[in-house]
Short mmCIF file of C-alpha atoms and ligand atoms in Angstrom, two decimals:
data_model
loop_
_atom_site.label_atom_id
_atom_site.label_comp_id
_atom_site.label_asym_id
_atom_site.label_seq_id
_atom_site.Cartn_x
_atom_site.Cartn_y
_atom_site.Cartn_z
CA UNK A 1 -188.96 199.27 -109.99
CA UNK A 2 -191.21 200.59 -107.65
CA UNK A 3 -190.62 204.37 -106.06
CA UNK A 4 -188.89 203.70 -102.42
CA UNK A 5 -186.08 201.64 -104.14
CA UNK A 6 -185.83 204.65 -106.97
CA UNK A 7 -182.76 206.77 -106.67
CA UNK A 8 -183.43 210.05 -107.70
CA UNK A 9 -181.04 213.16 -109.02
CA UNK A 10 -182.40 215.26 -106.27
CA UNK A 11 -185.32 214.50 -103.69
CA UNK A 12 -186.57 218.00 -102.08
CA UNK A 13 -187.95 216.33 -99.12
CA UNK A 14 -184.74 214.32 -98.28
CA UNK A 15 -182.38 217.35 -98.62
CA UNK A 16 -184.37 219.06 -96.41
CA UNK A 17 -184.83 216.33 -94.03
CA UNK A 18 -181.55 216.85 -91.68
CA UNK A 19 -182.04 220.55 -91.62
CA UNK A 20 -186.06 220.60 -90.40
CA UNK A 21 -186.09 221.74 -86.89
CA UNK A 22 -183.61 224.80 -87.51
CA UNK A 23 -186.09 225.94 -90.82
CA UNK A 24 -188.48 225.30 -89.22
CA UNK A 25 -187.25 227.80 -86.45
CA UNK A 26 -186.06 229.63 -88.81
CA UNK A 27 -189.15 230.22 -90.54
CA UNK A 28 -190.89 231.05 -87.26
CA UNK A 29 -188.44 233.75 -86.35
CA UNK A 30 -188.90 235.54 -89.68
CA UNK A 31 -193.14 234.85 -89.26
CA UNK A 32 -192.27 236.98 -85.63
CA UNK A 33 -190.09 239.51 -86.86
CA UNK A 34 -192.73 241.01 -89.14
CA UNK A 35 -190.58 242.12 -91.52
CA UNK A 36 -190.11 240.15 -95.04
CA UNK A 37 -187.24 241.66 -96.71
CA UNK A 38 -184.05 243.13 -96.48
CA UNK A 39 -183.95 242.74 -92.48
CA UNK A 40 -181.99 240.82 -90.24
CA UNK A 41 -181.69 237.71 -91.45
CA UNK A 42 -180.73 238.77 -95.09
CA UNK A 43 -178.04 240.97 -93.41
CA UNK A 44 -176.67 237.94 -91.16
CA UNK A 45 -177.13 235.41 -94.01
CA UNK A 46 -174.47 238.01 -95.78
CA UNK A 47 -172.54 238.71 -92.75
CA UNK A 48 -171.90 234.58 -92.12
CA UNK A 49 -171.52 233.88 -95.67
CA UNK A 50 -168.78 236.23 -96.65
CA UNK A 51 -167.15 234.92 -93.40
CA UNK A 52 -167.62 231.79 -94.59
CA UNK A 53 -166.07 232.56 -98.11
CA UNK A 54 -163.28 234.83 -96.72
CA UNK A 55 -164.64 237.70 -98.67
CA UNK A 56 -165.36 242.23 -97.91
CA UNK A 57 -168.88 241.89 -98.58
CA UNK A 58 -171.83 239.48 -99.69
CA UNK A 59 -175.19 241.14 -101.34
CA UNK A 60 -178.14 239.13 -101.36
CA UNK A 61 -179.90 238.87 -104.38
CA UNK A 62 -183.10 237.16 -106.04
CA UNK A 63 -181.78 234.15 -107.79
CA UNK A 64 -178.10 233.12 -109.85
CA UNK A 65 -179.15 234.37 -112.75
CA UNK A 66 -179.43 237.95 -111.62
CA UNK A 67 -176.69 237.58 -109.91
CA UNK A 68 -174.42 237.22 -113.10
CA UNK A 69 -176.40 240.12 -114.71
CA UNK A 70 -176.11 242.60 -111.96
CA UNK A 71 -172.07 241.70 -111.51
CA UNK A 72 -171.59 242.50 -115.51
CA UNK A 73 -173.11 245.51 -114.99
CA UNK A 74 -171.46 246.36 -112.12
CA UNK A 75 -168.25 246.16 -113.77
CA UNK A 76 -169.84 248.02 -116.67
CA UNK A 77 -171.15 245.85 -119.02
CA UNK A 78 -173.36 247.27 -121.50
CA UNK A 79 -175.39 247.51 -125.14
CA UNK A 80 -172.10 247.14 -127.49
CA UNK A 81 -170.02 245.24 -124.84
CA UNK A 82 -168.78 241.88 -125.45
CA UNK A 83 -168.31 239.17 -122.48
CA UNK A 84 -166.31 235.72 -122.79
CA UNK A 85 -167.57 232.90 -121.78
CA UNK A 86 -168.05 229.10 -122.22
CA UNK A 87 -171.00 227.39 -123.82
CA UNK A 88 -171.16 224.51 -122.26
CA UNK A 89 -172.66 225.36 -118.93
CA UNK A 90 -176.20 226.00 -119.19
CA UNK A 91 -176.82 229.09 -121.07
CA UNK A 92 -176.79 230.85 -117.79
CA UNK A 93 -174.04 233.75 -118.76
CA UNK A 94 -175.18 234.05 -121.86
CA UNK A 95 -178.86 234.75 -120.71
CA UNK A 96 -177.06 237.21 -118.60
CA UNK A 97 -174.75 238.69 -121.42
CA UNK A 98 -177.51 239.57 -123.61
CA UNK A 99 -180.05 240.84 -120.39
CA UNK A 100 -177.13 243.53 -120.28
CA UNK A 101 -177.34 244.32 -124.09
CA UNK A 102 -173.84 242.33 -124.80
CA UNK A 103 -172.75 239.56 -126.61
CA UNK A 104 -171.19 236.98 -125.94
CA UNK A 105 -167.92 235.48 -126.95
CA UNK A 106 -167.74 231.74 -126.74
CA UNK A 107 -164.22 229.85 -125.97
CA UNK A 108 -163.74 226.22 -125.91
CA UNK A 109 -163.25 224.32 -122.81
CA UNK A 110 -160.63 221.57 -121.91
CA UNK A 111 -161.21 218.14 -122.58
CA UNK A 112 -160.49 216.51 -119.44
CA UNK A 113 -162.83 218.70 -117.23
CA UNK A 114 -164.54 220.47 -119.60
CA UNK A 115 -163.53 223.68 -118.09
CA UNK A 116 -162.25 227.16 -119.86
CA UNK A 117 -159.43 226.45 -121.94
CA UNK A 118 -156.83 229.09 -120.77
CA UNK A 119 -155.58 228.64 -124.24
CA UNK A 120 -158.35 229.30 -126.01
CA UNK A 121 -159.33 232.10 -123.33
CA UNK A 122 -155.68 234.22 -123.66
CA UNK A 123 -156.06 234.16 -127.46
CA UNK A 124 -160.08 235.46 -127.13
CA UNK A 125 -158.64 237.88 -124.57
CA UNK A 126 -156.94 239.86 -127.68
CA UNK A 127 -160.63 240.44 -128.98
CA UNK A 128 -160.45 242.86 -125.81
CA UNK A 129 -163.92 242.06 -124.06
CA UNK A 130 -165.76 244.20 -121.51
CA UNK A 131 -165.52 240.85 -119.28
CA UNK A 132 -164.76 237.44 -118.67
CA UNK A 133 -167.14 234.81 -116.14
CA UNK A 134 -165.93 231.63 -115.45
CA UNK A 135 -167.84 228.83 -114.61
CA UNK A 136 -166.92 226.71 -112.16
CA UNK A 137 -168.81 223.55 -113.80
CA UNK A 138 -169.86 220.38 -111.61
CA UNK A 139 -168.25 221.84 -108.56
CA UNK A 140 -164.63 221.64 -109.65
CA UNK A 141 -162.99 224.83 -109.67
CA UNK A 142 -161.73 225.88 -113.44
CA UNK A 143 -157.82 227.14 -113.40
CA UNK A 144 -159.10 230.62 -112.18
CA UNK A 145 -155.42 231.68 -110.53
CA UNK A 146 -154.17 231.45 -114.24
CA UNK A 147 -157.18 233.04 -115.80
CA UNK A 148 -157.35 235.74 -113.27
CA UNK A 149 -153.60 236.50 -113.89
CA UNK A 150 -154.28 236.55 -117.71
CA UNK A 151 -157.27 238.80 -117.20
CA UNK A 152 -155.80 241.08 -114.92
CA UNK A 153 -152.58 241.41 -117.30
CA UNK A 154 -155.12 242.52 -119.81
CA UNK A 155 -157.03 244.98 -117.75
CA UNK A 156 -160.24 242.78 -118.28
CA UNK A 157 -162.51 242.08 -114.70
CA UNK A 158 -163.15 238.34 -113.91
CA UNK A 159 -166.18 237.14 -112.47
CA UNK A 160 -166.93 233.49 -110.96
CA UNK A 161 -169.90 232.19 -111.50
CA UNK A 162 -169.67 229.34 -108.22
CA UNK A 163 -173.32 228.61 -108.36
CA UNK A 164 -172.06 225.09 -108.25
CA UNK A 165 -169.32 225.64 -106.10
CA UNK A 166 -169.65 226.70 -102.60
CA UNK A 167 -166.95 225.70 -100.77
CA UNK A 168 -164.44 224.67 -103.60
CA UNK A 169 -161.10 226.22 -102.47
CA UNK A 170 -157.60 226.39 -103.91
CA UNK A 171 -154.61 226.50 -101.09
CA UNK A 172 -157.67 227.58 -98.42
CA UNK A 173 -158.75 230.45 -101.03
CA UNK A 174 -162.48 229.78 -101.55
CA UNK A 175 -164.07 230.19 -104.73
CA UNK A 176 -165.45 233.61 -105.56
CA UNK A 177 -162.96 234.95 -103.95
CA UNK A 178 -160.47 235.12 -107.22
CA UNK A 179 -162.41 237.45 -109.38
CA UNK A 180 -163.19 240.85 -109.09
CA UNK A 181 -167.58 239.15 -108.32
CA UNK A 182 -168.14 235.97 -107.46
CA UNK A 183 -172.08 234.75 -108.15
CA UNK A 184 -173.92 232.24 -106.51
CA UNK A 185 -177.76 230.58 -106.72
CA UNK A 186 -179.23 228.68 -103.67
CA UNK A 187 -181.68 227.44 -105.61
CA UNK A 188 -182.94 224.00 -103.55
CA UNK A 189 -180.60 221.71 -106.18
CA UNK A 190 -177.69 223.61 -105.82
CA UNK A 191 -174.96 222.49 -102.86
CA UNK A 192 -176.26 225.18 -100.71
CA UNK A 193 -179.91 225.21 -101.20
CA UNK A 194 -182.77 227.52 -100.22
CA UNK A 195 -186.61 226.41 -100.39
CA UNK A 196 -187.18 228.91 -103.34
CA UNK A 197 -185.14 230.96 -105.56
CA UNK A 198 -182.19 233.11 -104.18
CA UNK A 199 -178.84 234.43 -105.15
CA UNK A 200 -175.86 236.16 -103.60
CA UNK A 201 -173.12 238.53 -105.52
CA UNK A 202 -169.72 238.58 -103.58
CA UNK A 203 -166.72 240.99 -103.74
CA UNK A 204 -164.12 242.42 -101.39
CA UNK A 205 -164.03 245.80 -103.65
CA UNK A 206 -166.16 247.94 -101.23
CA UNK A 207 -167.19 250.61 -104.67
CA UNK A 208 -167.69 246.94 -106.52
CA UNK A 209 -170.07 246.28 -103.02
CA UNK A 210 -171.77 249.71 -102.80
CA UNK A 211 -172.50 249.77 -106.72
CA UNK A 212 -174.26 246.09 -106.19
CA UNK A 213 -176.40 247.14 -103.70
CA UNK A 214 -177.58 249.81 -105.26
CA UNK A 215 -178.26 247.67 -108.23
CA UNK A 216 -180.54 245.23 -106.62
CA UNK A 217 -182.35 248.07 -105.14
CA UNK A 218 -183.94 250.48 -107.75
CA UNK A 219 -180.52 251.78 -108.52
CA UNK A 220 -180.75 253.08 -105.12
CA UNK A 221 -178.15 254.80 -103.33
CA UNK A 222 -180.62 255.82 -100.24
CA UNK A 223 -184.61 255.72 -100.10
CA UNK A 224 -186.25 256.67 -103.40
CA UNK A 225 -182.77 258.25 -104.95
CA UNK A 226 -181.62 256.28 -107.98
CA UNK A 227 -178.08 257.17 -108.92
CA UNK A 228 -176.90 253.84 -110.73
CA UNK A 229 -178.41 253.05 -114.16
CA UNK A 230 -179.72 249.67 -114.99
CA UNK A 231 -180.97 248.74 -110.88
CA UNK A 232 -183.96 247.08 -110.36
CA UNK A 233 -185.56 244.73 -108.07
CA UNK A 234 -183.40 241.57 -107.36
CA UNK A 235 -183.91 241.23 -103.50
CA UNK A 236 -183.04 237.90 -101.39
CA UNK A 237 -186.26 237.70 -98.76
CA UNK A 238 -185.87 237.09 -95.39
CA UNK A 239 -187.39 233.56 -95.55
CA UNK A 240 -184.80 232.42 -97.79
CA UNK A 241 -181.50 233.88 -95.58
CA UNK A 242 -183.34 232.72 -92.78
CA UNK A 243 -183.10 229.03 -93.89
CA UNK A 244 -179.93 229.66 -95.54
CA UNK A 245 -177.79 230.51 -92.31
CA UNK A 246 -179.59 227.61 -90.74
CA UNK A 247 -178.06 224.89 -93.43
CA UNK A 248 -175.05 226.85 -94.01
CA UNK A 249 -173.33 225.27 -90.69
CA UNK A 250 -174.02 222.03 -92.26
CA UNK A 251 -172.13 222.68 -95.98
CA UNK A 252 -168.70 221.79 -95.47
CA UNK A 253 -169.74 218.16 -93.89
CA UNK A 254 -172.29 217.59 -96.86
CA UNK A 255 -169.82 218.66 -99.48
CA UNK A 256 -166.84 216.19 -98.30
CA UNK A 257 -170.03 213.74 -98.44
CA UNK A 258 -170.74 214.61 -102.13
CA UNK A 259 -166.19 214.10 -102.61
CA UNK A 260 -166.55 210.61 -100.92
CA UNK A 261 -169.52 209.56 -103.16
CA UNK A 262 -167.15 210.97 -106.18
CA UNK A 263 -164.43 209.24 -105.29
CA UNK A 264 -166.44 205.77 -104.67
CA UNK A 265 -167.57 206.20 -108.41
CA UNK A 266 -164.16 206.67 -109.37
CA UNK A 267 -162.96 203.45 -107.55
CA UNK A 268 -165.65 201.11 -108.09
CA UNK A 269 -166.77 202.12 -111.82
CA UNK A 270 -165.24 200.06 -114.57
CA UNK A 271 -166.78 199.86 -118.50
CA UNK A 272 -165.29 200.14 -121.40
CA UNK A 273 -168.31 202.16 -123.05
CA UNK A 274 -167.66 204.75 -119.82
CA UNK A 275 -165.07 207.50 -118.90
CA UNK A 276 -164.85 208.96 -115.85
CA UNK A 277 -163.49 212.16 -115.37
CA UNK A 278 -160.59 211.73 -113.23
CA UNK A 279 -159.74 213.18 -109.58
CA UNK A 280 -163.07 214.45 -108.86
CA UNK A 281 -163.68 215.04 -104.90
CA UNK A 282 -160.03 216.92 -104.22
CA UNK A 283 -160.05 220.15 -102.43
CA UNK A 284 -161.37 222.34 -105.40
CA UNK A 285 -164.16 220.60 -106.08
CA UNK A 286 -167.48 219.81 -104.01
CA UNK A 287 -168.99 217.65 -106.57
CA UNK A 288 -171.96 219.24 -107.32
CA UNK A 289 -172.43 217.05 -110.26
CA UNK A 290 -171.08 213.73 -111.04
CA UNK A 291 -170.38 213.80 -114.65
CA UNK A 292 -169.26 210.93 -116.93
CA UNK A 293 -169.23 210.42 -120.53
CA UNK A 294 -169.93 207.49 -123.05
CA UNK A 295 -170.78 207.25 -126.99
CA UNK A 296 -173.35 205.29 -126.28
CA UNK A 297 -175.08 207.76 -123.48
CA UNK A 298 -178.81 207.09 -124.83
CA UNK A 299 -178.47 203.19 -124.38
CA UNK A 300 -176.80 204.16 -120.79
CA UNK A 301 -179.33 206.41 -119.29
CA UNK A 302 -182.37 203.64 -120.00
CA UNK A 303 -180.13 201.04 -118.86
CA UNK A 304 -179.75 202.77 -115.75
CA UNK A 305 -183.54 203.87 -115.73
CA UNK A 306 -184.71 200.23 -116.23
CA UNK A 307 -182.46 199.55 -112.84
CA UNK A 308 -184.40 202.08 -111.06
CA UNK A 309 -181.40 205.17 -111.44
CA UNK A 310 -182.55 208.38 -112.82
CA UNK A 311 -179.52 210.55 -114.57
CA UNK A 312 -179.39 213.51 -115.94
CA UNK A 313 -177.68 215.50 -119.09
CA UNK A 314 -175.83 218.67 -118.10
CA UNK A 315 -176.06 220.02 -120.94
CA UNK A 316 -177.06 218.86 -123.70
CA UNK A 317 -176.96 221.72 -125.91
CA UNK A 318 -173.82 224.53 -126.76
CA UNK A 319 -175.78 227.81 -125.93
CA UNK A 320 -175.11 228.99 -129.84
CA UNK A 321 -177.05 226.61 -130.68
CA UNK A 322 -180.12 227.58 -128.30
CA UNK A 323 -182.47 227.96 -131.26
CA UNK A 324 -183.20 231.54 -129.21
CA UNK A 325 -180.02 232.77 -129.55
CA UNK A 326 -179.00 231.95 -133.03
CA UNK A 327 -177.98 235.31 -134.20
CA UNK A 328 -174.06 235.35 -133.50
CA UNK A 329 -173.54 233.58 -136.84
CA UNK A 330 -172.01 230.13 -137.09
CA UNK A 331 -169.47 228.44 -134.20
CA UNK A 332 -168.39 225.52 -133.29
CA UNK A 333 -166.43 224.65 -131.03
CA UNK A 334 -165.16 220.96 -131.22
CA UNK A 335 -164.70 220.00 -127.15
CA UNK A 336 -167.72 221.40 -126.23
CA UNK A 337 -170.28 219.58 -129.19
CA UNK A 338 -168.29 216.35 -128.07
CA UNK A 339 -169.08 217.22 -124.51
CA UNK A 340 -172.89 218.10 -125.23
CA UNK A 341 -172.91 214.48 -127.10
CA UNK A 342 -171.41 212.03 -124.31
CA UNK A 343 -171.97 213.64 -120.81
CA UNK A 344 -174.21 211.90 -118.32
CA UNK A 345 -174.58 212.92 -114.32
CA UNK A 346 -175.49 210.27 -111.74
CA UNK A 347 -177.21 211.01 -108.70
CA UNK A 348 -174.76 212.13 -106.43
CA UNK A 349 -175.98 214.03 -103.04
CA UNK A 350 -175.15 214.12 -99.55
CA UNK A 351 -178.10 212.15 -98.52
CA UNK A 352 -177.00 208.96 -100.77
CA UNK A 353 -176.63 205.84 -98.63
CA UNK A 354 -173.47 203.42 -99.34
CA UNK A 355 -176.12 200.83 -100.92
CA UNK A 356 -177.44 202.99 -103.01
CA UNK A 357 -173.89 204.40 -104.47
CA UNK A 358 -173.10 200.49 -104.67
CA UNK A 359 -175.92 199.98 -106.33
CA UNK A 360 -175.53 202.93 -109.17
CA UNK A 361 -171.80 201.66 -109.56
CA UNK A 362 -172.94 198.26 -110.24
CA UNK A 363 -175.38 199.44 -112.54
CA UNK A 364 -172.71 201.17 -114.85
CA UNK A 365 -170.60 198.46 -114.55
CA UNK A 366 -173.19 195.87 -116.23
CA UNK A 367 -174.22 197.80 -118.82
CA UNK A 368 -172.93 195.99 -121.68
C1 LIG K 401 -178.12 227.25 -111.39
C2 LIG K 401 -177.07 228.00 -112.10
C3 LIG K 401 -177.21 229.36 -112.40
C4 LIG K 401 -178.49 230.12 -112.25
O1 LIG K 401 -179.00 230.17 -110.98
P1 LIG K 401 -180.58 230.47 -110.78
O2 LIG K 401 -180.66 230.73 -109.32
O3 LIG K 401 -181.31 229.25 -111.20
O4 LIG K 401 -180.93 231.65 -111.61
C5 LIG K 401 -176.12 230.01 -112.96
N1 LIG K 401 -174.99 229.36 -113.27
C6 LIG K 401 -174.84 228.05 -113.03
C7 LIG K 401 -173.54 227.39 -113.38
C8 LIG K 401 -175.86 227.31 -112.45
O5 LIG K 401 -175.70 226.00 -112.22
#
């Protein structure tokens, strides 16, 4: 299969492709302004985004990763805290969790969308953690109204992780705007991408918003006068907010592209060695990821590859089971192995032409 009839999981130079005269004015502005970071355009990249999100206030930061680390210790997450979250969903909280000094607390997701069980979550919730994040995995928004009310009930802050959700929205409420922090990445994969690393914490607390910005700032509270423990440097550059408020007009039309793409895959796939997850592409969901599962995943992804479709395995490994983070003794937890076993993402992105959905449908659909 030679490269131009390839499809890819992500292809940089497509992405970028309907966006290029506005970076590339958006670029020149910055180049003009002389000023790199924490200017203008990181202040109007916050400004439009928490419009955008219906939210008080949106702090730029360096990448998604800080962003979950700087919300837990914003709400005061610390050495001897303990955090619950999943495991399934890239090791990203727990990196996070244990950059504050905590540990984590792993609960087991549900089966259908492999989201936090609010089961499993209310009867972790006795354990009475510093904090809770909730992922909202492939796009699809987990059951945060009931989690939230659980939480709250029990006096423990939520935060949203949405760096695969911008946009996702239950009854016009967008996500990260359920928790007491919602975090995002732009990293150039994720719905909303920038060309480089970047990050944004969100909250409509304005002492959650003031505590933040100190925190991504040397702890600062004003020039050279540190008076929040654990700040550092986790800044969102100019470049990056620059091209950010350029694509971010675009988002909503590319994201109901990603839901139709979804919900072609849901009509047109048929295989007894595949599930689907069902109702992908509704209202809380922007499809970040199109996820399904089969026993027989190996034998799938070179089928697929041998047609010319790359795929992908988010994730393939429970983060107690990262061999770096072995210490917190011995769990399982039965949805999430199973999960880690059978999943398999297709390329789904707003760029996709119909042929090449029909042809990644077909695809699955002969693989015997
Ligand atoms: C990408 C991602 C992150 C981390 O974002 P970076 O910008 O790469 O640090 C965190 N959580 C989830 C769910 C992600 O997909």
């Amino acid at each position: 299969m030679n490269d131009a009839r390839r499809i890819s999981m992500f292809d940089g130079m497509r992405a970028q492709q309907p966006h290029l005269p506005a970076i590339r004015a958006a670029i020149d502005r910055v180049l003009d302004s002389g000023r790199y970071v924490l200017g203008a355009a990181v202040s109007g990249f916050e400004e439009q985004f928490a419009r955008w999100l219906g939210v008080g206030s949106v702090i730029g930061v360096a990448n998604g990763s800080d962003a979950l680390e700087l919300a837990l210790r914003a709400v005061g997450v610390g050495s001897g805290s303990t955090v619950i979250t999943v495991a399934n969903a890239g090791g990203y909280s727990t990196i996070a969790i244990r950059a504050c000094g905590a540990t984590p607390v792993y609960v087991d997701v549900d089966p259908s969308q492999l989201l936090m069980s609010v089961v499993a979550l209310e009867q972790s919730l006795r354990s009475a953690p510093t904090a809770v994040i909730v992922t909202h995995l492939y796009g699809r928004m987990a059951s945060i109204e009931e989690i939230v009310d659980r939480c709250s009930r029990a006096g423990v802050p939520v935060i949203e992780d949405c760096a695969q959700a911008h946009g996702a929205e239950i009854d016009g409420r967008r996500a990260g705007s359920f928790g007491k922090i919602g975090c995002f990445s732009f990293y150039p994969t994720k719905n909303l991408g920038a060309l480089g690393d970047g990050g944004a914490v969100v909250t409509s607390d304005p002492t959650l918003a003031a505590r933040l910005r100190a925190l991504r700032q040397y702890g600062w509270s004003e020039k050279y006068l540190s008076t929040v423990a654990g700040g550092r440097n986790s800044r969102l550059d100019e470049l990056q907010a620059a091209i950010l408020s350029a694509k971010l007009p675009h988002l909503d039309a590319e994201n109901q592209r990603r839901c139709e793409i979804a919900r072609r895959y849901e009509a047109g796939i048929r295989n007894a060695h595949v599930q689907i997850m069902e109702g992908r592409g509704a209202k809380d969901d922007v499809v970040h990821l199109y996820v399904i599962r089969s026993t027989r995943r190996a034998e799938l992804k070179s089928h697929l590859a041998s047609l010319g479709i790359d795929s992908d395995i988010h994730y393939p490994r429970a983060d107690y089971a990262q061999p770096a983070w072995r210490d917190h003794g011995d769990i399982v937890l039965n949805e999430t192995e199973l999960a880690g076993a059978e999943v398999l993402s297709l390329p789904c992105h707003p760029t996709l032409s119909d042929q090449e959905v029909a042809r990644v449908i077909d695809a699955v659909c002969c693989f015997v």
